[in-house]
């Protein structure tokens, strides 16, 4: 009987997704319980929750973007100038340059609103394209493409290092090419 229940792909996806969600909740609950047992951990979590290191980098990037004018507002001044400003903004003597660690701010700061915006819009467009592909053909592959695309854009916004990461970008390029090929096949049918 269990064999027949887990025979379909949808039920397998449901089981895997449920398992990941349950494990994530268990890890989250475990860290909350552990953090209440130790005073040092409680103080550490309270300090981290006030403001994290990435917020300083984002603030420095927003300051840099606010100072851009004219043609640099459209096409940017390049990654080097942004990373130098961020390093100076966090007042560290250890680095001449520092990445923003938030891809959306990094793209706008480096390439301006026109070019950086086009890069970001392409990834958002791929989210909509993968959703439309899944809407017309509810296969496990299309669901995976949708999940990967949404995760990629979300990680790029919150954590950074997605758009230009040499390990992630080639894999995501394969996903994008599959989405484009399947979408083209959908239109030809």
PDB file of C-alpha atoms in Angstrom:
ATOM      1  CA  UNK A   1       0.000   0.000   0.000  1.00  0.00           C
ATOM      2  CA  UNK A   2       2.818   2.425   0.840  1.00  0.00           C
ATOM      3  CA  UNK A   3       4.418   1.621  -2.504  1.00  0.00           C
ATOM      4  CA  UNK A   4       1.319   2.871  -4.338  1.00  0.00           C
ATOM      5  CA  UNK A   5       1.220   6.049  -2.241  1.00  0.00           C
ATOM      6  CA  UNK A   6       4.848   6.961  -2.986  1.00  0.00           C
ATOM      7  CA  UNK A   7       4.764   5.826  -6.599  1.00  0.00           C
ATOM      8  CA  UNK A   8       3.866   9.216  -8.112  1.00  0.00           C
ATOM      9  CA  UNK A   9       6.424  11.999  -8.500  1.00  0.00           C
ATOM     10  CA  UNK A  10       4.166  14.532  -6.783  1.00  0.00           C
ATOM     11  CA  UNK A  11       4.008  12.484  -3.596  1.00  0.00           C
ATOM     12  CA  UNK A  12       7.794  12.076  -3.601  1.00  0.00           C
ATOM     13  CA  UNK A  13       8.203  15.851  -3.944  1.00  0.00           C
ATOM     14  CA  UNK A  14       5.718  16.354  -1.118  1.00  0.00           C
ATOM     15  CA  UNK A  15       7.586  13.939   1.155  1.00  0.00           C
ATOM     16  CA  UNK A  16      10.959  15.536   0.443  1.00  0.00           C
ATOM     17  CA  UNK A  17       9.589  19.066   0.894  1.00  0.00           C
ATOM     18  CA  UNK A  18       7.830  18.095   4.122  1.00  0.00           C
ATOM     19  CA  UNK A  19      10.983  16.450   5.459  1.00  0.00           C
ATOM     20  CA  UNK A  20      13.078  19.547   4.706  1.00  0.00           C
ATOM     21  CA  UNK A  21      10.489  21.806   6.359  1.00  0.00           C
ATOM     22  CA  UNK A  22      10.245  19.600   9.463  1.00  0.00           C
ATOM     23  CA  UNK A  23      14.032  19.395   9.779  1.00  0.00           C
ATOM     24  CA  UNK A  24      14.363  23.169   9.348  1.00  0.00           C
ATOM     25  CA  UNK A  25      11.781  23.744  12.063  1.00  0.00           C
ATOM     26  CA  UNK A  26      13.535  21.239  14.342  1.00  0.00           C
ATOM     27  CA  UNK A  27      16.887  22.998  13.878  1.00  0.00           C
ATOM     28  CA  UNK A  28      15.275  26.385  14.485  1.00  0.00           C
ATOM     29  CA  UNK A  29      13.492  25.139  17.621  1.00  0.00           C
ATOM     30  CA  UNK A  30      16.691  23.482  18.842  1.00  0.00           C
ATOM     31  CA  UNK A  31      18.697  26.694  18.526  1.00  0.00           C
ATOM     32  CA  UNK A  32      15.983  28.623  20.362  1.00  0.00           C
ATOM     33  CA  UNK A  33      15.943  26.103  23.199  1.00  0.00           C
ATOM     34  CA  UNK A  34      19.756  25.987  23.385  1.00  0.00           C
ATOM     35  CA  UNK A  35      20.034  29.767  23.333  1.00  0.00           C
ATOM     36  CA  UNK A  36      17.843  30.023  26.432  1.00  0.00           C
ATOM     37  CA  UNK A  37      20.099  27.665  28.383  1.00  0.00           C
ATOM     38  CA  UNK A  38      23.266  29.734  28.034  1.00  0.00           C
ATOM     39  CA  UNK A  39      23.626  33.424  29.031  1.00  0.00           C
ATOM     40  CA  UNK A  40      26.534  34.041  26.659  1.00  0.00           C
ATOM     41  CA  UNK A  41      24.507  32.739  23.699  1.00  0.00           C
ATOM     42  CA  UNK A  42      21.519  34.879  24.670  1.00  0.00           C
ATOM     43  CA  UNK A  43      23.697  37.994  24.799  1.00  0.00           C
ATOM     44  CA  UNK A  44      25.314  37.076  21.474  1.00  0.00           C
ATOM     45  CA  UNK A  45      21.925  36.631  19.752  1.00  0.00           C
ATOM     46  CA  UNK A  46      20.715  39.938  21.200  1.00  0.00           C
ATOM     47  CA  UNK A  47      23.805  41.759  19.899  1.00  0.00           C
ATOM     48  CA  UNK A  48      23.515  40.126  16.474  1.00  0.00           C
ATOM     49  CA  UNK A  49      19.818  40.956  16.226  1.00  0.00           C
ATOM     50  CA  UNK A  50      20.479  44.651  16.762  1.00  0.00           C
ATOM     51  CA  UNK A  51      22.380  45.011  13.514  1.00  0.00           C
ATOM     52  CA  UNK A  52      24.391  42.591  11.456  1.00  0.00           C
ATOM     53  CA  UNK A  53      27.584  43.232   9.519  1.00  0.00           C
ATOM     54  CA  UNK A  54      25.853  43.167   6.131  1.00  0.00           C
ATOM     55  CA  UNK A  55      23.626  46.085   7.058  1.00  0.00           C
ATOM     56  CA  UNK A  56      26.748  48.256   7.405  1.00  0.00           C
ATOM     57  CA  UNK A  57      27.853  47.195   3.937  1.00  0.00           C
ATOM     58  CA  UNK A  58      24.398  47.929   2.491  1.00  0.00           C
ATOM     59  CA  UNK A  59      24.289  51.341   4.181  1.00  0.00           C
ATOM     60  CA  UNK A  60      27.658  52.216   2.679  1.00  0.00           C
ATOM     61  CA  UNK A  61      26.450  51.086  -0.770  1.00  0.00           C
ATOM     62  CA  UNK A  62      23.231  53.119  -0.446  1.00  0.00           C
ATOM     63  CA  UNK A  63      25.356  56.135   0.517  1.00  0.00           C
ATOM     64  CA  UNK A  64      27.512  55.574  -2.589  1.00  0.00           C
ATOM     65  CA  UNK A  65      24.452  55.217  -4.833  1.00  0.00           C
ATOM     66  CA  UNK A  66      23.018  58.422  -3.356  1.00  0.00           C
ATOM     67  CA  UNK A  67      26.174  60.322  -4.312  1.00  0.00           C
ATOM     68  CA  UNK A  68      26.071  59.179  -7.959  1.00  0.00           C
ATOM     69  CA  UNK A  69      24.950  61.785 -10.473  1.00  0.00           C
ATOM     70  CA  UNK A  70      24.580  62.345 -14.192  1.00  0.00           C
ATOM     71  CA  UNK A  71      25.696  59.565 -16.498  1.00  0.00           C
ATOM     72  CA  UNK A  72      27.120  57.510 -13.608  1.00  0.00           C
ATOM     73  CA  UNK A  73      23.587  57.283 -12.208  1.00  0.00           C
ATOM     74  CA  UNK A  74      22.577  55.463 -15.412  1.00  0.00           C
ATOM     75  CA  UNK A  75      25.634  53.338 -16.209  1.00  0.00           C
ATOM     76  CA  UNK A  76      27.557  53.398 -12.921  1.00  0.00           C
ATOM     77  CA  UNK A  77      31.215  53.930 -12.153  1.00  0.00           C
ATOM     78  CA  UNK A  78      32.331  50.316 -11.999  1.00  0.00           C
ATOM     79  CA  UNK A  79      32.791  47.749  -9.288  1.00  0.00           C
ATOM     80  CA  UNK A  80      36.172  49.072  -8.142  1.00  0.00           C
ATOM     81  CA  UNK A  81      34.909  52.481  -7.063  1.00  0.00           C
ATOM     82  CA  UNK A  82      31.940  50.954  -5.243  1.00  0.00           C
ATOM     83  CA  UNK A  83      34.081  48.419  -3.365  1.00  0.00           C
ATOM     84  CA  UNK A  84      36.595  51.122  -2.384  1.00  0.00           C
ATOM     85  CA  UNK A  85      33.785  53.325  -1.050  1.00  0.00           C
ATOM     86  CA  UNK A  86      32.308  50.405   0.920  1.00  0.00           C
ATOM     87  CA  UNK A  87      35.707  49.616   2.478  1.00  0.00           C
ATOM     88  CA  UNK A  88      36.113  53.262   3.485  1.00  0.00           C
ATOM     89  CA  UNK A  89      32.497  53.386   4.693  1.00  0.00           C
ATOM     90  CA  UNK A  90      32.992  50.593   7.204  1.00  0.00           C
ATOM     91  CA  UNK A  91      36.299  52.197   8.205  1.00  0.00           C
ATOM     92  CA  UNK A  92      38.477  49.159   7.977  1.00  0.00           C
ATOM     93  CA  UNK A  93      42.194  49.386   7.474  1.00  0.00           C
ATOM     94  CA  UNK A  94      42.350  45.713   6.587  1.00  0.00           C
ATOM     95  CA  UNK A  95      40.893  46.061   3.080  1.00  0.00           C
ATOM     96  CA  UNK A  96      41.332  48.423   0.178  1.00  0.00           C
ATOM     97  CA  UNK A  97      38.079  47.166  -1.252  1.00  0.00           C
ATOM     98  CA  UNK A  98      35.105  45.285   0.171  1.00  0.00           C
ATOM     99  CA  UNK A  99      32.151  43.703  -1.606  1.00  0.00           C
ATOM    100  CA  UNK A 100      28.654  44.766  -0.618  1.00  0.00           C
ATOM    101  CA  UNK A 101      27.393  41.195  -0.111  1.00  0.00           C
ATOM    102  CA  UNK A 102      23.975  42.158  -1.436  1.00  0.00           C
ATOM    103  CA  UNK A 103      23.771  41.630  -5.192  1.00  0.00           C
ATOM    104  CA  UNK A 104      20.987  44.110  -5.891  1.00  0.00           C
ATOM    105  CA  UNK A 105      22.892  46.967  -4.224  1.00  0.00           C
ATOM    106  CA  UNK A 106      26.097  45.791  -5.871  1.00  0.00           C
ATOM    107  CA  UNK A 107      24.570  45.784  -9.374  1.00  0.00           C
ATOM    108  CA  UNK A 108      22.995  49.246  -9.015  1.00  0.00           C
ATOM    109  CA  UNK A 109      26.137  50.694  -7.379  1.00  0.00           C
ATOM    110  CA  UNK A 110      28.498  49.225  -9.964  1.00  0.00           C
ATOM    111  CA  UNK A 111      26.467  49.520 -13.156  1.00  0.00           C
ATOM    112  CA  UNK A 112      23.954  52.272 -12.386  1.00  0.00           C
ATOM    113  CA  UNK A 113      20.187  52.178 -12.541  1.00  0.00           C
ATOM    114  CA  UNK A 114      19.985  51.480 -16.278  1.00  0.00           C
ATOM    115  CA  UNK A 115      22.513  48.673 -16.699  1.00  0.00           C
ATOM    116  CA  UNK A 116      22.231  47.273 -13.163  1.00  0.00           C
ATOM    117  CA  UNK A 117      18.450  47.468 -13.375  1.00  0.00           C
ATOM    118  CA  UNK A 118      18.483  45.515 -16.638  1.00  0.00           C
ATOM    119  CA  UNK A 119      20.593  42.782 -15.032  1.00  0.00           C
ATOM    120  CA  UNK A 120      18.215  42.520 -12.075  1.00  0.00           C
ATOM    121  CA  UNK A 121      15.128  42.664 -14.325  1.00  0.00           C
ATOM    122  CA  UNK A 122      16.460  39.760 -16.363  1.00  0.00           C
ATOM    123  CA  UNK A 123      16.516  37.519 -13.295  1.00  0.00           C
ATOM    124  CA  UNK A 124      13.047  38.674 -12.224  1.00  0.00           C
ATOM    125  CA  UNK A 125      11.823  38.042 -15.780  1.00  0.00           C
ATOM    126  CA  UNK A 126      13.184  34.494 -15.547  1.00  0.00           C
ATOM    127  CA  UNK A 127      11.122  34.008 -12.369  1.00  0.00           C
ATOM    128  CA  UNK A 128       7.952  34.935 -14.244  1.00  0.00           C
ATOM    129  CA  UNK A 129       8.947  32.822 -17.235  1.00  0.00           C
ATOM    130  CA  UNK A 130       9.570  29.765 -15.042  1.00  0.00           C
ATOM    131  CA  UNK A 131       6.232  30.337 -13.268  1.00  0.00           C
ATOM    132  CA  UNK A 132       4.414  30.514 -16.594  1.00  0.00           C
ATOM    133  CA  UNK A 133       6.180  27.360 -17.757  1.00  0.00           C
ATOM    134  CA  UNK A 134       5.127  25.526 -14.592  1.00  0.00           C
ATOM    135  CA  UNK A 135       1.566  26.853 -14.918  1.00  0.00           C
ATOM    136  CA  UNK A 136       1.161  25.268 -18.370  1.00  0.00           C
ATOM    137  CA  UNK A 137       3.128  22.083 -17.704  1.00  0.00           C
ATOM    138  CA  UNK A 138       3.055  20.967 -14.081  1.00  0.00           C
ATOM    139  CA  UNK A 139       6.020  18.636 -14.241  1.00  0.00           C
ATOM    140  CA  UNK A 140       8.627  18.057 -11.556  1.00  0.00           C
ATOM    141  CA  UNK A 141      11.302  19.628 -13.761  1.00  0.00           C
ATOM    142  CA  UNK A 142       9.328  22.844 -14.170  1.00  0.00           C
ATOM    143  CA  UNK A 143       8.600  22.951 -10.440  1.00  0.00           C
ATOM    144  CA  UNK A 144      12.333  22.584  -9.803  1.00  0.00           C
ATOM    145  CA  UNK A 145      13.126  25.389 -12.248  1.00  0.00           C
ATOM    146  CA  UNK A 146      10.612  27.645 -10.512  1.00  0.00           C
ATOM    147  CA  UNK A 147      11.986  26.849  -7.052  1.00  0.00           C
ATOM    148  CA  UNK A 148      15.608  27.307  -8.155  1.00  0.00           C
ATOM    149  CA  UNK A 149      14.840  30.618  -9.859  1.00  0.00           C
ATOM    150  CA  UNK A 150      12.940  32.008  -6.878  1.00  0.00           C
ATOM    151  CA  UNK A 151      15.635  30.862  -4.457  1.00  0.00           C
ATOM    152  CA  UNK A 152      18.364  32.349  -6.644  1.00  0.00           C
ATOM    153  CA  UNK A 153      16.732  35.795  -6.742  1.00  0.00           C
ATOM    154  CA  UNK A 154      15.908  35.686  -3.021  1.00  0.00           C
ATOM    155  CA  UNK A 155      19.443  34.682  -2.067  1.00  0.00           C
ATOM    156  CA  UNK A 156      20.831  37.403  -4.327  1.00  0.00           C
ATOM    157  CA  UNK A 157      18.765  39.992  -2.485  1.00  0.00           C
ATOM    158  CA  UNK A 158      19.279  38.877   1.105  1.00  0.00           C
ATOM    159  CA  UNK A 159      22.671  37.157   1.136  1.00  0.00           C
ATOM    160  CA  UNK A 160      24.427  38.227  -2.047  1.00  0.00           C
ATOM    161  CA  UNK A 161      27.148  36.413  -3.975  1.00  0.00           C
ATOM    162  CA  UNK A 162      24.699  34.857  -6.417  1.00  0.00           C
ATOM    163  CA  UNK A 163      24.789  36.928  -9.611  1.00  0.00           C
ATOM    164  CA  UNK A 164      28.554  36.817 -10.025  1.00  0.00           C
ATOM    165  CA  UNK A 165      29.489  33.687  -8.095  1.00  0.00           C
ATOM    166  CA  UNK A 166      31.619  31.462 -10.300  1.00  0.00           C
ATOM    167  CA  UNK A 167      30.224  28.292  -8.713  1.00  0.00           C
ATOM    168  CA  UNK A 168      26.530  29.193  -8.772  1.00  0.00           C
ATOM    169  CA  UNK A 169      26.222  31.191 -12.008  1.00  0.00           C
ATOM    170  CA  UNK A 170      27.138  28.345 -14.428  1.00  0.00           C
ATOM    171  CA  UNK A 171      24.620  25.993 -12.801  1.00  0.00           C
ATOM    172  CA  UNK A 172      21.962  28.689 -12.920  1.00  0.00           C
ATOM    173  CA  UNK A 173      22.853  29.348 -16.568  1.00  0.00           C
ATOM    174  CA  UNK A 174      21.961  25.724 -17.318  1.00  0.00           C
ATOM    175  CA  UNK A 175      18.618  26.200 -15.554  1.00  0.00           C
ATOM    176  CA  UNK A 176      17.965  29.391 -17.535  1.00  0.00           C
ATOM    177  CA  UNK A 177      18.799  27.672 -20.820  1.00  0.00           C
ATOM    178  CA  UNK A 178      16.404  24.820 -19.981  1.00  0.00           C
ATOM    179  CA  UNK A 179      13.658  27.317 -19.142  1.00  0.00           C
ATOM    180  CA  UNK A 180      14.200  29.181 -22.414  1.00  0.00           C
ATOM    181  CA  UNK A 181      14.260  26.000 -24.513  1.00  0.00           C
ATOM    182  CA  UNK A 182      11.116  24.598 -22.892  1.00  0.00           C
ATOM    183  CA  UNK A 183       9.347  27.950 -23.150  1.00  0.00           C
ATOM    184  CA  UNK A 184      10.230  28.100 -26.834  1.00  0.00           C
ATOM    185  CA  UNK A 185       8.863  24.563 -27.289  1.00  0.00           C
ATOM    186  CA  UNK A 186       5.674  25.642 -25.513  1.00  0.00           C
ATOM    187  CA  UNK A 187       5.158  28.468 -28.003  1.00  0.00           C
ATOM    188  CA  UNK A 188       5.855  26.222 -30.998  1.00  0.00           C
ATOM    189  CA  UNK A 189       3.270  23.653 -29.851  1.00  0.00           C
TER     190      UNK A 189
END
